[in-house]
């Protein structure tokens, strides 16, 4: 039987330095912009509260559908560009490997450690 639960060291083979890259980017961003840690925590709360931790928070609006970022209940969410900064650093090292939902969760974890 296959276990589809959470796994420690999920990127051990596909991108061994993934968590270190995220941690380093979070530290750099926190040094420059102290409020980032709170943004990451709030982002993960909003992303996980709607359907699941699926990074749907990062989707943009279309003509037919308002994004979570722009919805009234998401008032005050910000600093999405920093997620892009982290994603760019990961893409340089391991293109197409680390999921956006994992970036949201791991950056929130490391942001809280920074505080």
PDB file of C-alpha atoms in Angstrom:
ATOM      1  CA  UNK A   1       0.000   0.000   0.000  1.00  0.00           C
ATOM      2  CA  UNK A   2       1.339   3.409  -0.993  1.00  0.00           C
ATOM      3  CA  UNK A   3       1.459   6.188   1.592  1.00  0.00           C
ATOM      4  CA  UNK A   4       0.403   9.523   0.072  1.00  0.00           C
ATOM      5  CA  UNK A   5       1.053  11.495   3.252  1.00  0.00           C
ATOM      6  CA  UNK A   6       3.724  14.067   3.973  1.00  0.00           C
ATOM      7  CA  UNK A   7       7.328  13.017   3.568  1.00  0.00           C
ATOM      8  CA  UNK A   8      10.419  14.344   5.276  1.00  0.00           C
ATOM      9  CA  UNK A   9      13.205  15.246   2.842  1.00  0.00           C
ATOM     10  CA  UNK A  10      10.843  14.996  -0.130  1.00  0.00           C
ATOM     11  CA  UNK A  11      13.324  16.733  -2.448  1.00  0.00           C
ATOM     12  CA  UNK A  12      16.343  14.738  -1.242  1.00  0.00           C
ATOM     13  CA  UNK A  13      16.899  13.136  -4.651  1.00  0.00           C
ATOM     14  CA  UNK A  14      15.334  15.629  -7.076  1.00  0.00           C
ATOM     15  CA  UNK A  15      16.671  18.876  -5.545  1.00  0.00           C
ATOM     16  CA  UNK A  16      18.722  18.168  -2.412  1.00  0.00           C
ATOM     17  CA  UNK A  17      19.442  21.830  -1.718  1.00  0.00           C
ATOM     18  CA  UNK A  18      15.800  22.996  -2.064  1.00  0.00           C
ATOM     19  CA  UNK A  19      15.135  23.638   1.613  1.00  0.00           C
ATOM     20  CA  UNK A  20      18.502  25.347   2.053  1.00  0.00           C
ATOM     21  CA  UNK A  21      17.813  27.622  -0.928  1.00  0.00           C
ATOM     22  CA  UNK A  22      14.418  28.579   0.500  1.00  0.00           C
ATOM     23  CA  UNK A  23      15.886  29.161   3.950  1.00  0.00           C
ATOM     24  CA  UNK A  24      18.676  31.361   2.560  1.00  0.00           C
ATOM     25  CA  UNK A  25      16.271  33.399   0.408  1.00  0.00           C
ATOM     26  CA  UNK A  26      13.934  33.918   3.364  1.00  0.00           C
ATOM     27  CA  UNK A  27      16.843  35.130   5.509  1.00  0.00           C
ATOM     28  CA  UNK A  28      17.970  37.580   2.813  1.00  0.00           C
ATOM     29  CA  UNK A  29      14.453  38.893   2.249  1.00  0.00           C
ATOM     30  CA  UNK A  30      13.815  39.192   5.992  1.00  0.00           C
ATOM     31  CA  UNK A  31      16.995  41.247   6.441  1.00  0.00           C
ATOM     32  CA  UNK A  32      15.836  43.696   3.761  1.00  0.00           C
ATOM     33  CA  UNK A  33      12.093  43.697   4.511  1.00  0.00           C
ATOM     34  CA  UNK A  34      11.222  42.735   8.086  1.00  0.00           C
ATOM     35  CA  UNK A  35       7.481  42.410   7.400  1.00  0.00           C
ATOM     36  CA  UNK A  36       7.977  39.483   5.012  1.00  0.00           C
ATOM     37  CA  UNK A  37       7.749  36.860   7.756  1.00  0.00           C
ATOM     38  CA  UNK A  38       4.251  37.944   8.693  1.00  0.00           C
ATOM     39  CA  UNK A  39       3.229  37.996   5.045  1.00  0.00           C
ATOM     40  CA  UNK A  40       4.369  34.418   4.543  1.00  0.00           C
ATOM     41  CA  UNK A  41       2.510  33.202   7.598  1.00  0.00           C
ATOM     42  CA  UNK A  42      -0.652  34.986   6.548  1.00  0.00           C
ATOM     43  CA  UNK A  43      -0.324  33.683   2.980  1.00  0.00           C
ATOM     44  CA  UNK A  44      -0.094  30.071   4.118  1.00  0.00           C
ATOM     45  CA  UNK A  45      -3.083  30.550   6.422  1.00  0.00           C
ATOM     46  CA  UNK A  46      -5.198  31.924   3.554  1.00  0.00           C
ATOM     47  CA  UNK A  47      -3.983  29.337   1.060  1.00  0.00           C
ATOM     48  CA  UNK A  48      -4.699  26.387   3.336  1.00  0.00           C
ATOM     49  CA  UNK A  49      -8.013  27.698   4.687  1.00  0.00           C
ATOM     50  CA  UNK A  50      -9.850  27.811   1.349  1.00  0.00           C
ATOM     51  CA  UNK A  51      -9.554  24.295  -0.137  1.00  0.00           C
ATOM     52  CA  UNK A  52      -6.181  22.933   0.907  1.00  0.00           C
ATOM     53  CA  UNK A  53      -2.539  23.933   0.761  1.00  0.00           C
ATOM     54  CA  UNK A  54      -2.443  23.984  -3.025  1.00  0.00           C
ATOM     55  CA  UNK A  55      -0.868  27.375  -3.864  1.00  0.00           C
ATOM     56  CA  UNK A  56      -4.166  28.534  -5.367  1.00  0.00           C
ATOM     57  CA  UNK A  57      -3.440  31.790  -3.545  1.00  0.00           C
ATOM     58  CA  UNK A  58      -0.798  32.502  -6.198  1.00  0.00           C
ATOM     59  CA  UNK A  59      -3.218  32.298  -9.137  1.00  0.00           C
ATOM     60  CA  UNK A  60      -4.232  35.529 -10.825  1.00  0.00           C
ATOM     61  CA  UNK A  61      -7.752  36.661 -11.676  1.00  0.00           C
ATOM     62  CA  UNK A  62      -9.344  35.928 -15.021  1.00  0.00           C
ATOM     63  CA  UNK A  63     -12.301  37.592 -16.701  1.00  0.00           C
ATOM     64  CA  UNK A  64     -14.584  34.946 -15.199  1.00  0.00           C
ATOM     65  CA  UNK A  65     -13.018  34.323 -11.819  1.00  0.00           C
ATOM     66  CA  UNK A  66     -11.677  36.582  -9.067  1.00  0.00           C
ATOM     67  CA  UNK A  67      -8.412  35.317  -7.578  1.00  0.00           C
ATOM     68  CA  UNK A  68      -7.997  34.628  -3.878  1.00  0.00           C
ATOM     69  CA  UNK A  69      -5.461  37.465  -3.741  1.00  0.00           C
ATOM     70  CA  UNK A  70      -8.068  39.994  -4.862  1.00  0.00           C
ATOM     71  CA  UNK A  71     -11.027  38.620  -2.899  1.00  0.00           C
ATOM     72  CA  UNK A  72     -12.397  40.785  -0.057  1.00  0.00           C
ATOM     73  CA  UNK A  73     -11.685  38.131   2.567  1.00  0.00           C
ATOM     74  CA  UNK A  74      -7.993  38.236   1.607  1.00  0.00           C
ATOM     75  CA  UNK A  75      -7.618  41.917   2.476  1.00  0.00           C
ATOM     76  CA  UNK A  76      -4.040  42.823   3.297  1.00  0.00           C
ATOM     77  CA  UNK A  77      -2.299  39.891   1.638  1.00  0.00           C
ATOM     78  CA  UNK A  78       0.929  41.082   0.090  1.00  0.00           C
ATOM     79  CA  UNK A  79       4.539  40.399  -0.819  1.00  0.00           C
ATOM     80  CA  UNK A  80       3.796  37.769  -3.455  1.00  0.00           C
ATOM     81  CA  UNK A  81       6.830  39.047  -5.364  1.00  0.00           C
ATOM     82  CA  UNK A  82       9.015  37.522  -2.672  1.00  0.00           C
ATOM     83  CA  UNK A  83       7.596  34.090  -3.435  1.00  0.00           C
ATOM     84  CA  UNK A  84       8.635  34.767  -7.040  1.00  0.00           C
ATOM     85  CA  UNK A  85      12.146  35.638  -5.822  1.00  0.00           C
ATOM     86  CA  UNK A  86      12.400  32.314  -3.990  1.00  0.00           C
ATOM     87  CA  UNK A  87      10.972  30.413  -6.975  1.00  0.00           C
ATOM     88  CA  UNK A  88      13.540  32.032  -9.290  1.00  0.00           C
ATOM     89  CA  UNK A  89      16.403  30.930  -7.012  1.00  0.00           C
ATOM     90  CA  UNK A  90      15.050  27.374  -6.982  1.00  0.00           C
ATOM     91  CA  UNK A  91      14.524  27.345 -10.742  1.00  0.00           C
ATOM     92  CA  UNK A  92      18.184  28.259 -11.311  1.00  0.00           C
ATOM     93  CA  UNK A  93      19.255  25.191  -9.352  1.00  0.00           C
ATOM     94  CA  UNK A  94      16.441  22.686 -10.025  1.00  0.00           C
ATOM     95  CA  UNK A  95      14.152  23.801 -12.866  1.00  0.00           C
ATOM     96  CA  UNK A  96      10.564  22.593 -12.635  1.00  0.00           C
ATOM     97  CA  UNK A  97      11.062  20.517  -9.492  1.00  0.00           C
ATOM     98  CA  UNK A  98       9.848  22.337  -6.362  1.00  0.00           C
ATOM     99  CA  UNK A  99       6.117  23.000  -6.180  1.00  0.00           C
ATOM    100  CA  UNK A 100       4.683  26.424  -5.437  1.00  0.00           C
ATOM    101  CA  UNK A 101       2.686  24.990  -2.539  1.00  0.00           C
ATOM    102  CA  UNK A 102       5.891  23.684  -0.964  1.00  0.00           C
ATOM    103  CA  UNK A 103       7.520  27.085  -1.443  1.00  0.00           C
ATOM    104  CA  UNK A 104       4.595  28.704   0.393  1.00  0.00           C
ATOM    105  CA  UNK A 105       4.774  26.247   3.282  1.00  0.00           C
ATOM    106  CA  UNK A 106       8.557  26.191   3.637  1.00  0.00           C
ATOM    107  CA  UNK A 107       8.912  29.963   3.360  1.00  0.00           C
ATOM    108  CA  UNK A 108       6.258  30.365   6.066  1.00  0.00           C
ATOM    109  CA  UNK A 109       8.164  27.957   8.289  1.00  0.00           C
ATOM    110  CA  UNK A 110      11.461  29.752   7.735  1.00  0.00           C
ATOM    111  CA  UNK A 111       9.818  33.163   8.078  1.00  0.00           C
ATOM    112  CA  UNK A 112       8.552  32.269  11.525  1.00  0.00           C
ATOM    113  CA  UNK A 113      12.028  31.076  12.504  1.00  0.00           C
ATOM    114  CA  UNK A 114      13.369  34.464  11.340  1.00  0.00           C
ATOM    115  CA  UNK A 115      11.006  36.294  13.671  1.00  0.00           C
TER     116      UNK A 115
END
